[in-house]
């Protein structure tokens, strides 16, 4: 599985869009980009995933660059409850082992 | 639809004891994976079950074992507990449709403390 790199921490003002970047320059053609988040001591929560097209669901939007070497998770209107560690991972299928890196610790500030 | 449930949520044991953790996947999901999460090691894969068969196994000692029942519910057992087994144990389920659009959904975890 491709290695991903993310900034260790970010702040975002409540109500503003949170844009979380992820670099996956070694991603292979059959690997999907998945995003999960984990609020302290709770189970990871699936957010969104995509292959090459931009994706949107009720939680977030995922923008993948045309060369697929990086992506951005967008939380359109961040709330205090979005404060969590966000993990970007590359997996071939859901049957791959989920392997989290350090992730990005997002703090939403009132 | 109910999410992945895990019981118990918290557990305190002493060294040398054994423990059994339970996971009920989302209704209709056939694959169950188990993970151990610690501050030092991060998220580590234990094993994955599908149709009552272990399909994949991580690098853990034989003290860690699991099984899956015909209703897809799964249990994992840790025998001869050690202090280092203190962790958050997570269960994840997926439909296992053998397509790459499937997704693993995690449960809330069982927090195991070994004294």
PDB file of N, CA and C in Angstrom, chain A:
ATOM      1  N   UNK A   1       0.842  -1.197   0.000  1.00  0.00           N
ATOM      2  CA  UNK A   1       0.000   0.000   0.000  1.00  0.00           C
ATOM      3  C   UNK A   1       0.875   1.243   0.000  1.00  0.00           C
ATOM      4  N   UNK A   2       0.382   2.269  -0.703  1.00  0.00           N
ATOM      5  CA  UNK A   2       1.150   3.505  -0.796  1.00  0.00           C
ATOM      6  C   UNK A   2       1.224   4.195   0.563  1.00  0.00           C
ATOM      7  N   UNK A   3       2.365   4.856   0.772  1.00  0.00           N
ATOM      8  CA  UNK A   3       2.526   5.628   2.010  1.00  0.00           C
ATOM      9  C   UNK A   3       1.855   6.988   1.813  1.00  0.00           C
ATOM     10  N   UNK A   4       1.220   7.491   2.847  1.00  0.00           N
ATOM     11  CA  UNK A   4       0.611   8.824   2.792  1.00  0.00           C
ATOM     12  C   UNK A   4       1.270   9.723   3.815  1.00  0.00           C
ATOM     13  N   UNK A   5       1.333  11.010   3.509  1.00  0.00           N
ATOM     14  CA  UNK A   5       1.857  11.976   4.465  1.00  0.00           C
ATOM     15  C   UNK A   5       0.843  13.089   4.655  1.00  0.00           C
ATOM     16  N   UNK A   6       0.685  13.517   5.904  1.00  0.00           N
ATOM     17  CA  UNK A   6      -0.258  14.557   6.273  1.00  0.00           C
ATOM     18  C   UNK A   6       0.408  15.505   7.257  1.00  0.00           C
ATOM     19  N   UNK A   7      -0.040  16.761   7.292  1.00  0.00           N
ATOM     20  CA  UNK A   7       0.498  17.664   8.322  1.00  0.00           C
ATOM     21  C   UNK A   7       0.073  17.160   9.697  1.00  0.00           C
ATOM     22  N   UNK A   8       0.906  17.302  10.710  1.00  0.00           N
ATOM     23  CA  UNK A   8       0.569  16.746  12.024  1.00  0.00           C
ATOM     24  C   UNK A   8      -0.612  17.430  12.697  1.00  0.00           C
ATOM     25  N   UNK A   9      -0.804  18.710  12.436  1.00  0.00           N
ATOM     26  CA  UNK A   9      -1.901  19.405  13.096  1.00  0.00           C
ATOM     27  C   UNK A   9      -2.377  20.583  12.263  1.00  0.00           C
ATOM     28  N   UNK A  10      -3.641  20.950  12.499  1.00  0.00           N
ATOM     29  CA  UNK A  10      -4.245  22.105  11.832  1.00  0.00           C
ATOM     30  C   UNK A  10      -5.293  22.690  12.758  1.00  0.00           C
ATOM     31  N   UNK A  11      -5.515  23.987  12.613  1.00  0.00           N
ATOM     32  CA  UNK A  11      -6.602  24.659  13.304  1.00  0.00           C
ATOM     33  C   UNK A  11      -7.593  25.171  12.280  1.00  0.00           C
ATOM     34  N   UNK A  12      -8.848  25.253  12.677  1.00  0.00           N
ATOM     35  CA  UNK A  12      -9.876  25.791  11.793  1.00  0.00           C
ATOM     36  C   UNK A  12     -10.900  26.516  12.655  1.00  0.00           C
ATOM     37  N   UNK A  13     -11.337  27.676  12.206  1.00  0.00           N
ATOM     38  CA  UNK A  13     -12.365  28.413  12.938  1.00  0.00           C
ATOM     39  C   UNK A  13     -13.713  27.752  12.713  1.00  0.00           C
ATOM     40  N   UNK A  14     -14.493  27.719  13.778  1.00  0.00           N
ATOM     41  CA  UNK A  14     -15.828  27.127  13.693  1.00  0.00           C
ATOM     42  C   UNK A  14     -16.655  27.830  12.615  1.00  0.00           C
ATOM     43  N   UNK A  15     -17.326  27.030  11.782  1.00  0.00           N
ATOM     44  CA  UNK A  15     -18.153  27.585  10.724  1.00  0.00           C
ATOM     45  C   UNK A  15     -17.430  27.760   9.396  1.00  0.00           C
ATOM     46  N   UNK A  16     -16.106  27.716   9.446  1.00  0.00           N
ATOM     47  CA  UNK A  16     -15.335  27.846   8.212  1.00  0.00           C
ATOM     48  C   UNK A  16     -15.072  26.462   7.628  1.00  0.00           C
ATOM     49  N   UNK A  17     -14.632  26.435   6.392  1.00  0.00           N
ATOM     50  CA  UNK A  17     -14.276  25.173   5.761  1.00  0.00           C
ATOM     51  C   UNK A  17     -12.915  24.710   6.263  1.00  0.00           C
ATOM     52  N   UNK A  18     -12.834  23.421   6.563  1.00  0.00           N
ATOM     53  CA  UNK A  18     -11.555  22.824   6.935  1.00  0.00           C
ATOM     54  C   UNK A  18     -11.038  22.044   5.729  1.00  0.00           C
ATOM     55  N   UNK A  19      -9.834  22.376   5.294  1.00  0.00           N
ATOM     56  CA  UNK A  19      -9.228  21.714   4.145  1.00  0.00           C
ATOM     57  C   UNK A  19      -8.018  20.920   4.617  1.00  0.00           C
ATOM     58  N   UNK A  20      -8.129  19.605   4.587  1.00  0.00           N
ATOM     59  CA  UNK A  20      -7.065  18.754   5.105  1.00  0.00           C
ATOM     60  C   UNK A  20      -6.337  18.097   3.927  1.00  0.00           C
ATOM     61  N   UNK A  21      -5.044  18.403   3.767  1.00  0.00           N
ATOM     62  CA  UNK A  21      -4.309  17.829   2.625  1.00  0.00           C
ATOM     63  C   UNK A  21      -3.704  16.475   2.948  1.00  0.00           C
ATOM     64  N   UNK A  22      -3.471  15.717   1.884  1.00  0.00           N
ATOM     65  CA  UNK A  22      -2.809  14.422   2.016  1.00  0.00           C
ATOM     66  C   UNK A  22      -1.977  14.188   0.762  1.00  0.00           C
ATOM     67  N   UNK A  23      -0.745  13.770   0.989  1.00  0.00           N
ATOM     68  CA  UNK A  23       0.132  13.449  -0.127  1.00  0.00           C
ATOM     69  C   UNK A  23       0.260  11.944  -0.256  1.00  0.00           C
ATOM     70  N   UNK A  24       0.050  11.441  -1.460  1.00  0.00           N
ATOM     71  CA  UNK A  24       0.183   9.992  -1.707  1.00  0.00           C
ATOM     72  C   UNK A  24       0.829   9.802  -3.068  1.00  0.00           C
ATOM     73  N   UNK A  25       2.044  10.300  -3.180  1.00  0.00           N
ATOM     74  CA  UNK A  25       2.713  10.365  -4.484  1.00  0.00           C
ATOM     75  C   UNK A  25       3.037   8.997  -5.080  1.00  0.00           C
ATOM     76  N   UNK A  26       3.058   7.941  -4.242  1.00  0.00           N
ATOM     77  CA  UNK A  26       3.391   6.605  -4.763  1.00  0.00           C
ATOM     78  C   UNK A  26       2.152   5.735  -4.948  1.00  0.00           C
ATOM     79  N   UNK A  27       0.989   6.345  -4.942  1.00  0.00           N
ATOM     80  CA  UNK A  27      -0.249   5.574  -5.037  1.00  0.00           C
ATOM     81  C   UNK A  27      -0.290   4.835  -6.381  1.00  0.00           C
ATOM     82  N   UNK A  28      -0.767   3.608  -6.349  1.00  0.00           N
ATOM     83  CA  UNK A  28      -0.866   2.842  -7.581  1.00  0.00           C
ATOM     84  C   UNK A  28      -2.274   3.002  -8.166  1.00  0.00           C
ATOM     85  N   UNK A  29      -2.401   2.587  -9.403  1.00  0.00           N
ATOM     86  CA  UNK A  29      -3.638   2.835 -10.124  1.00  0.00           C
ATOM     87  C   UNK A  29      -4.870   2.178  -9.539  1.00  0.00           C
ATOM     88  N   UNK A  30      -4.684   1.091  -8.796  1.00  0.00           N
ATOM     89  CA  UNK A  30      -5.853   0.394  -8.242  1.00  0.00           C
ATOM     90  C   UNK A  30      -6.041   0.664  -6.749  1.00  0.00           C
ATOM     91  N   UNK A  31      -5.365   1.664  -6.239  1.00  0.00           N
ATOM     92  CA  UNK A  31      -5.538   2.032  -4.822  1.00  0.00           C
ATOM     93  C   UNK A  31      -6.503   3.193  -4.681  1.00  0.00           C
ATOM     94  N   UNK A  32      -7.409   3.052  -3.739  1.00  0.00           N
ATOM     95  CA  UNK A  32      -8.363   4.090  -3.419  1.00  0.00           C
ATOM     96  C   UNK A  32      -7.797   4.964  -2.302  1.00  0.00           C
ATOM     97  N   UNK A  33      -8.233   6.206  -2.256  1.00  0.00           N
ATOM     98  CA  UNK A  33      -7.913   7.088  -1.142  1.00  0.00           C
ATOM     99  C   UNK A  33      -9.091   7.061  -0.172  1.00  0.00           C
ATOM    100  N   UNK A  34      -8.820   6.662   1.057  1.00  0.00           N
ATOM    101  CA  UNK A  34      -9.846   6.599   2.101  1.00  0.00           C
ATOM    102  C   UNK A  34      -9.527   7.636   3.176  1.00  0.00           C
ATOM    103  N   UNK A  35     -10.566   8.199   3.745  1.00  0.00           N
ATOM    104  CA  UNK A  35     -10.423   9.079   4.896  1.00  0.00           C
ATOM    105  C   UNK A  35     -11.266   8.545   6.047  1.00  0.00           C
ATOM    106  N   UNK A  36     -10.630   8.474   7.202  1.00  0.00           N
ATOM    107  CA  UNK A  36     -11.295   8.154   8.460  1.00  0.00           C
ATOM    108  C   UNK A  36     -10.955   9.251   9.458  1.00  0.00           C
ATOM    109  N   UNK A  37     -11.737   9.353  10.503  1.00  0.00           N
ATOM    110  CA  UNK A  37     -11.376  10.226  11.610  1.00  0.00           C
ATOM    111  C   UNK A  37     -11.631   9.499  12.917  1.00  0.00           C
ATOM    112  N   UNK A  38     -10.940   9.945  13.943  1.00  0.00           N
ATOM    113  CA  UNK A  38     -11.076   9.317  15.240  1.00  0.00           C
ATOM    114  C   UNK A  38     -11.096  10.387  16.311  1.00  0.00           C
ATOM    115  N   UNK A  39     -12.186  10.440  16.998  1.00  0.00           N
ATOM    116  CA  UNK A  39     -12.314  11.318  18.153  1.00  0.00           C
ATOM    117  C   UNK A  39     -11.750  10.559  19.340  1.00  0.00           C
ATOM    118  N   UNK A  40     -11.113  11.277  20.224  1.00  0.00           N
ATOM    119  CA  UNK A  40     -10.323  10.666  21.295  1.00  0.00           C
ATOM    120  C   UNK A  40     -11.002   9.454  21.926  1.00  0.00           C
ATOM    121  N   UNK A  41     -10.288   8.313  21.859  1.00  0.00           N
ATOM    122  CA  UNK A  41     -10.707   7.067  22.516  1.00  0.00           C
ATOM    123  C   UNK A  41     -11.975   6.452  21.946  1.00  0.00           C
ATOM    124  N   UNK A  42     -12.433   6.941  20.806  1.00  0.00           N
ATOM    125  CA  UNK A  42     -13.583   6.312  20.168  1.00  0.00           C
ATOM    126  C   UNK A  42     -13.109   5.514  18.957  1.00  0.00           C
ATOM    127  N   UNK A  43     -13.970   4.698  18.379  1.00  0.00           N
ATOM    128  CA  UNK A  43     -13.612   3.957  17.184  1.00  0.00           C
ATOM    129  C   UNK A  43     -13.493   4.875  15.987  1.00  0.00           C
ATOM    130  N   UNK A  44     -12.621   4.552  15.035  1.00  0.00           N
ATOM    131  CA  UNK A  44     -12.495   5.377  13.822  1.00  0.00           C
ATOM    132  C   UNK A  44     -13.811   5.428  13.060  1.00  0.00           C
ATOM    133  N   UNK A  45     -14.082   6.585  12.482  1.00  0.00           N
ATOM    134  CA  UNK A  45     -15.307   6.785  11.722  1.00  0.00           C
ATOM    135  C   UNK A  45     -14.965   6.971  10.260  1.00  0.00           C
ATOM    136  N   UNK A  46     -15.583   6.186   9.399  1.00  0.00           N
ATOM    137  CA  UNK A  46     -15.374   6.333   7.962  1.00  0.00           C
ATOM    138  C   UNK A  46     -15.968   7.663   7.506  1.00  0.00           C
ATOM    139  N   UNK A  47     -15.233   8.365   6.628  1.00  0.00           N
ATOM    140  CA  UNK A  47     -15.741   9.635   6.113  1.00  0.00           C
ATOM    141  C   UNK A  47     -16.089   9.516   4.648  1.00  0.00           C
ATOM    142  N   UNK A  48     -15.125   9.154   3.827  1.00  0.00           N
ATOM    143  CA  UNK A  48     -15.329   9.175   2.387  1.00  0.00           C
ATOM    144  C   UNK A  48     -14.174   8.444   1.720  1.00  0.00           C
ATOM    145  N   UNK A  49     -14.365   7.985   0.487  1.00  0.00           N
ATOM    146  CA  UNK A  49     -13.243   7.469  -0.272  1.00  0.00           C
ATOM    147  C   UNK A  49     -13.475   7.703  -1.757  1.00  0.00           C
ATOM    148  N   UNK A  50     -12.390   7.630  -2.528  1.00  0.00           N
ATOM    149  CA  UNK A  50     -12.499   7.855  -3.962  1.00  0.00           C
ATOM    150  C   UNK A  50     -11.311   7.277  -4.697  1.00  0.00           C
ATOM    151  N   UNK A  51     -11.465   7.128  -6.000  1.00  0.00           N
ATOM    152  CA  UNK A  51     -10.390   6.594  -6.833  1.00  0.00           C
ATOM    153  C   UNK A  51      -9.707   7.711  -7.610  1.00  0.00           C
ATOM    154  N   UNK A  52     -10.458   8.394  -8.449  1.00  0.00           N
ATOM    155  CA  UNK A  52      -9.859   9.495  -9.214  1.00  0.00           C
ATOM    156  C   UNK A  52     -10.814  10.663  -9.398  1.00  0.00           C
ATOM    157  N   UNK A  53     -12.096  10.403  -9.266  1.00  0.00           N
ATOM    158  CA  UNK A  53     -13.054  11.500  -9.379  1.00  0.00           C
ATOM    159  C   UNK A  53     -13.289  12.130  -8.018  1.00  0.00           C
ATOM    160  N   UNK A  54     -13.656  13.389  -8.032  1.00  0.00           N
ATOM    161  CA  UNK A  54     -14.019  14.044  -6.777  1.00  0.00           C
ATOM    162  C   UNK A  54     -15.297  13.405  -6.248  1.00  0.00           C
ATOM    163  N   UNK A  55     -15.376  13.302  -4.943  1.00  0.00           N
ATOM    164  CA  UNK A  55     -16.527  12.686  -4.312  1.00  0.00           C
ATOM    165  C   UNK A  55     -17.097  13.606  -3.249  1.00  0.00           C
ATOM    166  N   UNK A  56     -18.399  13.510  -3.044  1.00  0.00           N
ATOM    167  CA  UNK A  56     -19.075  14.297  -2.000  1.00  0.00           C
ATOM    168  C   UNK A  56     -20.128  13.433  -1.346  1.00  0.00           C
ATOM    169  N   UNK A  57     -20.199  13.532  -0.016  1.00  0.00           N
ATOM    170  CA  UNK A  57     -21.310  12.906   0.698  1.00  0.00           C
ATOM    171  C   UNK A  57     -21.788  13.878   1.763  1.00  0.00           C
ATOM    172  N   UNK A  58     -22.626  13.400   2.655  1.00  0.00           N
ATOM    173  CA  UNK A  58     -23.224  14.301   3.638  1.00  0.00           C
ATOM    174  C   UNK A  58     -22.217  14.818   4.650  1.00  0.00           C
ATOM    175  N   UNK A  59     -21.069  14.173   4.735  1.00  0.00           N
ATOM    176  CA  UNK A  59     -20.080  14.599   5.713  1.00  0.00           C
ATOM    177  C   UNK A  59     -19.025  15.532   5.122  1.00  0.00           C
ATOM    178  N   UNK A  60     -18.569  15.215   3.902  1.00  0.00           N
ATOM    179  CA  UNK A  60     -17.397  15.910   3.390  1.00  0.00           C
ATOM    180  C   UNK A  60     -17.306  15.797   1.875  1.00  0.00           C
ATOM    181  N   UNK A  61     -16.320  16.506   1.335  1.00  0.00           N
ATOM    182  CA  UNK A  61     -15.955  16.375  -0.083  1.00  0.00           C
ATOM    183  C   UNK A  61     -14.509  15.934  -0.182  1.00  0.00           C
ATOM    184  N   UNK A  62     -14.221  15.159  -1.195  1.00  0.00           N
ATOM    185  CA  UNK A  62     -12.867  14.689  -1.431  1.00  0.00           C
ATOM    186  C   UNK A  62     -12.445  15.149  -2.816  1.00  0.00           C
ATOM    187  N   UNK A  63     -11.357  15.913  -2.852  1.00  0.00           N
ATOM    188  CA  UNK A  63     -10.821  16.400  -4.115  1.00  0.00           C
ATOM    189  C   UNK A  63      -9.506  15.682  -4.367  1.00  0.00           C
ATOM    190  N   UNK A  64      -9.427  14.955  -5.473  1.00  0.00           N
ATOM    191  CA  UNK A  64      -8.219  14.213  -5.827  1.00  0.00           C
ATOM    192  C   UNK A  64      -7.606  14.874  -7.055  1.00  0.00           C
ATOM    193  N   UNK A  65      -6.318  15.158  -7.002  1.00  0.00           N
ATOM    194  CA  UNK A  65      -5.667  15.799  -8.141  1.00  0.00           C
ATOM    195  C   UNK A  65      -5.662  14.861  -9.338  1.00  0.00           C
ATOM    196  N   UNK A  66      -5.510  15.440 -10.508  1.00  0.00           N
ATOM    197  CA  UNK A  66      -5.595  14.646 -11.723  1.00  0.00           C
ATOM    198  C   UNK A  66      -4.527  13.553 -11.788  1.00  0.00           C
ATOM    199  N   UNK A  67      -3.339  13.855 -11.256  1.00  0.00           N
ATOM    200  CA  UNK A  67      -2.269  12.850 -11.257  1.00  0.00           C
ATOM    201  C   UNK A  67      -2.385  11.884 -10.086  1.00  0.00           C
ATOM    202  N   UNK A  68      -3.371  12.110  -9.226  1.00  0.00           N
ATOM    203  CA  UNK A  68      -3.678  11.266  -8.056  1.00  0.00           C
ATOM    204  C   UNK A  68      -2.563  11.247  -7.025  1.00  0.00           C
ATOM    205  N   UNK A  69      -1.662  12.168  -7.061  1.00  0.00           N
ATOM    206  CA  UNK A  69      -0.565  12.157  -6.098  1.00  0.00           C
ATOM    207  C   UNK A  69      -0.921  12.873  -4.808  1.00  0.00           C
ATOM    208  N   UNK A  70      -2.025  13.564  -4.794  1.00  0.00           N
ATOM    209  CA  UNK A  70      -2.446  14.212  -3.548  1.00  0.00           C
ATOM    210  C   UNK A  70      -3.960  14.384  -3.563  1.00  0.00           C
ATOM    211  N   UNK A  71      -4.489  14.652  -2.383  1.00  0.00           N
ATOM    212  CA  UNK A  71      -5.926  14.864  -2.256  1.00  0.00           C
ATOM    213  C   UNK A  71      -6.192  15.817  -1.107  1.00  0.00           C
ATOM    214  N   UNK A  72      -7.393  16.338  -1.071  1.00  0.00           N
ATOM    215  CA  UNK A  72      -7.815  17.244   0.000  1.00  0.00           C
ATOM    216  C   UNK A  72      -9.187  16.833   0.483  1.00  0.00           C
ATOM    217  N   UNK A  73      -9.319  16.685   1.781  1.00  0.00           N
ATOM    218  CA  UNK A  73     -10.617  16.447   2.401  1.00  0.00           C
ATOM    219  C   UNK A  73     -11.164  17.797   2.824  1.00  0.00           C
ATOM    220  N   UNK A  74     -12.389  18.073   2.453  1.00  0.00           N
ATOM    221  CA  UNK A  74     -13.006  19.352   2.802  1.00  0.00           C
ATOM    222  C   UNK A  74     -14.225  19.111   3.690  1.00  0.00           C
ATOM    223  N   UNK A  75     -14.177  19.685   4.893  1.00  0.00           N
ATOM    224  CA  UNK A  75     -15.349  19.735   5.758  1.00  0.00           C
ATOM    225  C   UNK A  75     -15.934  21.131   5.555  1.00  0.00           C
ATOM    226  N   UNK A  76     -17.074  21.248   4.917  1.00  0.00           N
ATOM    227  CA  UNK A  76     -17.521  22.568   4.445  1.00  0.00           C
ATOM    228  C   UNK A  76     -17.806  23.592   5.542  1.00  0.00           C
ATOM    229  N   UNK A  77     -18.351  23.158   6.644  1.00  0.00           N
ATOM    230  CA  UNK A  77     -18.664  24.074   7.744  1.00  0.00           C
ATOM    231  C   UNK A  77     -18.273  23.394   9.052  1.00  0.00           C
ATOM    232  N   UNK A  78     -17.037  23.558   9.437  1.00  0.00           N
ATOM    233  CA  UNK A  78     -16.524  22.820  10.586  1.00  0.00           C
ATOM    234  C   UNK A  78     -17.244  23.208  11.880  1.00  0.00           C
ATOM    235  N   UNK A  79     -17.527  22.222  12.700  1.00  0.00           N
ATOM    236  CA  UNK A  79     -18.103  22.454  14.027  1.00  0.00           C
ATOM    237  C   UNK A  79     -17.133  21.909  15.073  1.00  0.00           C
ATOM    238  N   UNK A  80     -17.399  22.243  16.317  1.00  0.00           N
ATOM    239  CA  UNK A  80     -16.526  21.779  17.394  1.00  0.00           C
ATOM    240  C   UNK A  80     -16.454  20.253  17.419  1.00  0.00           C
ATOM    241  N   UNK A  81     -17.524  19.593  17.022  1.00  0.00           N
ATOM    242  CA  UNK A  81     -17.564  18.133  17.024  1.00  0.00           C
ATOM    243  C   UNK A  81     -16.682  17.514  15.943  1.00  0.00           C
ATOM    244  N   UNK A  82     -16.168  18.342  15.041  1.00  0.00           N
ATOM    245  CA  UNK A  82     -15.248  17.837  14.020  1.00  0.00           C
ATOM    246  C   UNK A  82     -13.812  17.770  14.528  1.00  0.00           C
ATOM    247  N   UNK A  83     -13.575  18.240  15.746  1.00  0.00           N
ATOM    248  CA  UNK A  83     -12.238  18.126  16.333  1.00  0.00           C
ATOM    249  C   UNK A  83     -11.901  16.649  16.515  1.00  0.00           C
ATOM    250  N   UNK A  84     -10.839  16.211  15.838  1.00  0.00           N
ATOM    251  CA  UNK A  84     -10.498  14.789  15.812  1.00  0.00           C
ATOM    252  C   UNK A  84      -9.155  14.623  15.097  1.00  0.00           C
ATOM    253  N   UNK A  85      -8.656  13.397  15.080  1.00  0.00           N
ATOM    254  CA  UNK A  85      -7.501  13.063  14.247  1.00  0.00           C
ATOM    255  C   UNK A  85      -8.027  12.479  12.946  1.00  0.00           C
ATOM    256  N   UNK A  86      -7.569  13.021  11.837  1.00  0.00           N
ATOM    257  CA  UNK A  86      -8.027  12.599  10.520  1.00  0.00           C
ATOM    258  C   UNK A  86      -6.936  11.785   9.830  1.00  0.00           C
ATOM    259  N   UNK A  87      -7.317  10.632   9.331  1.00  0.00           N
ATOM    260  CA  UNK A  87      -6.371   9.720   8.701  1.00  0.00           C
ATOM    261  C   UNK A  87      -6.692   9.567   7.219  1.00  0.00           C
ATOM    262  N   UNK A  88      -5.679   9.731   6.414  1.00  0.00           N
ATOM    263  CA  UNK A  88      -5.766   9.504   4.972  1.00  0.00           C
ATOM    264  C   UNK A  88      -4.984   8.230   4.674  1.00  0.00           C
ATOM    265  N   UNK A  89      -5.604   7.278   4.005  1.00  0.00           N
ATOM    266  CA  UNK A  89      -4.899   6.030   3.698  1.00  0.00           C
ATOM    267  C   UNK A  89      -5.198   5.621   2.267  1.00  0.00           C
ATOM    268  N   UNK A  90      -4.296   4.837   1.714  1.00  0.00           N
ATOM    269  CA  UNK A  90      -4.481   4.300   0.372  1.00  0.00           C
ATOM    270  C   UNK A  90      -4.642   2.795   0.488  1.00  0.00           C
ATOM    271  N   UNK A  91      -5.720   2.275  -0.059  1.00  0.00           N
ATOM    272  CA  UNK A  91      -5.972   0.839   0.021  1.00  0.00           C
ATOM    273  C   UNK A  91      -6.492   0.346  -1.326  1.00  0.00           C
ATOM    274  N   UNK A  92      -6.108  -0.896  -1.648  1.00  0.00           N
ATOM    275  CA  UNK A  92      -6.587  -1.453  -2.919  1.00  0.00           C
ATOM    276  C   UNK A  92      -8.069  -1.790  -2.826  1.00  0.00           C
ATOM    277  N   UNK A  93      -8.455  -2.404  -1.767  1.00  0.00           N
ATOM    278  CA  UNK A  93      -9.857  -2.767  -1.587  1.00  0.00           C
ATOM    279  C   UNK A  93     -10.163  -2.672  -0.106  1.00  0.00           C
ATOM    280  N   UNK A  94     -11.396  -2.884   0.251  1.00  0.00           N
ATOM    281  CA  UNK A  94     -11.747  -2.846   1.666  1.00  0.00           C
ATOM    282  C   UNK A  94     -11.150  -4.034   2.406  1.00  0.00           C
ATOM    283  N   UNK A  95     -10.609  -5.014   1.698  1.00  0.00           N
ATOM    284  CA  UNK A  95     -10.075  -6.185   2.370  1.00  0.00           C
ATOM    285  C   UNK A  95      -8.623  -6.011   2.745  1.00  0.00           C
ATOM    286  N   UNK A  96      -8.056  -4.908   2.300  1.00  0.00           N
ATOM    287  CA  UNK A  96      -6.725  -4.586   2.779  1.00  0.00           C
ATOM    288  C   UNK A  96      -6.786  -4.282   4.265  1.00  0.00           C
ATOM    289  N   UNK A  97      -5.660  -4.441   4.921  1.00  0.00           N
ATOM    290  CA  UNK A  97      -5.592  -4.041   6.316  1.00  0.00           C
ATOM    291  C   UNK A  97      -5.624  -2.515   6.341  1.00  0.00           C
ATOM    292  N   UNK A  98      -6.373  -1.984   7.289  1.00  0.00           N
ATOM    293  CA  UNK A  98      -6.373  -0.543   7.494  1.00  0.00           C
ATOM    294  C   UNK A  98      -5.122  -0.203   8.298  1.00  0.00           C
ATOM    295  N   UNK A  99      -4.287   0.640   7.772  1.00  0.00           N
ATOM    296  CA  UNK A  99      -3.062   1.048   8.460  1.00  0.00           C
ATOM    297  C   UNK A  99      -3.072   2.565   8.548  1.00  0.00           C
ATOM    298  N   UNK A 100      -3.159   3.063   9.758  1.00  0.00           N
ATOM    299  CA  UNK A 100      -3.154   4.512   9.965  1.00  0.00           C
ATOM    300  C   UNK A 100      -1.737   5.020  10.177  1.00  0.00           C
ATOM    301  N   UNK A 101      -1.439   6.131   9.555  1.00  0.00           N
ATOM    302  CA  UNK A 101      -0.229   6.868   9.904  1.00  0.00           C
ATOM    303  C   UNK A 101      -0.531   7.773  11.080  1.00  0.00           C
ATOM    304  N   UNK A 102       0.309   8.767  11.332  1.00  0.00           N
ATOM    305  CA  UNK A 102       0.062   9.672  12.474  1.00  0.00           C
ATOM    306  C   UNK A 102      -1.196  10.508  12.285  1.00  0.00           C
ATOM    307  N   UNK A 103      -1.602  10.778  11.032  1.00  0.00           N
ATOM    308  CA  UNK A 103      -2.800  11.559  10.780  1.00  0.00           C
ATOM    309  C   UNK A 103      -2.609  13.039  11.045  1.00  0.00           C
ATOM    310  N   UNK A 104      -3.685  13.802  10.865  1.00  0.00           N
ATOM    311  CA  UNK A 104      -3.705  15.239  11.153  1.00  0.00           C
ATOM    312  C   UNK A 104      -4.651  15.479  12.306  1.00  0.00           C
ATOM    313  N   UNK A 105      -4.159  16.105  13.347  1.00  0.00           N
ATOM    314  CA  UNK A 105      -5.012  16.468  14.470  1.00  0.00           C
ATOM    315  C   UNK A 105      -5.658  17.814  14.158  1.00  0.00           C
ATOM    316  N   UNK A 106      -6.947  17.796  13.901  1.00  0.00           N
ATOM    317  CA  UNK A 106      -7.683  19.014  13.583  1.00  0.00           C
ATOM    318  C   UNK A 106      -8.340  19.561  14.842  1.00  0.00           C
ATOM    319  N   UNK A 107      -8.069  20.821  15.122  1.00  0.00           N
ATOM    320  CA  UNK A 107      -8.732  21.497  16.233  1.00  0.00           C
ATOM    321  C   UNK A 107      -9.643  22.566  15.656  1.00  0.00           C
ATOM    322  N   UNK A 108     -10.925  22.461  15.935  1.00  0.00           N
ATOM    323  CA  UNK A 108     -11.882  23.482  15.516  1.00  0.00           C
ATOM    324  C   UNK A 108     -12.055  24.447  16.683  1.00  0.00           C
ATOM    325  N   UNK A 109     -11.795  25.706  16.387  1.00  0.00           N
ATOM    326  CA  UNK A 109     -11.743  26.720  17.444  1.00  0.00           C
ATOM    327  C   UNK A 109     -12.987  27.589  17.399  1.00  0.00           C
ATOM    328  N   UNK A 110     -13.610  27.832  18.564  1.00  0.00           N
ATOM    329  CA  UNK A 110     -14.837  28.653  18.572  1.00  0.00           C
ATOM    330  C   UNK A 110     -14.564  30.074  18.090  1.00  0.00           C
TER     331      UNK A 110
END
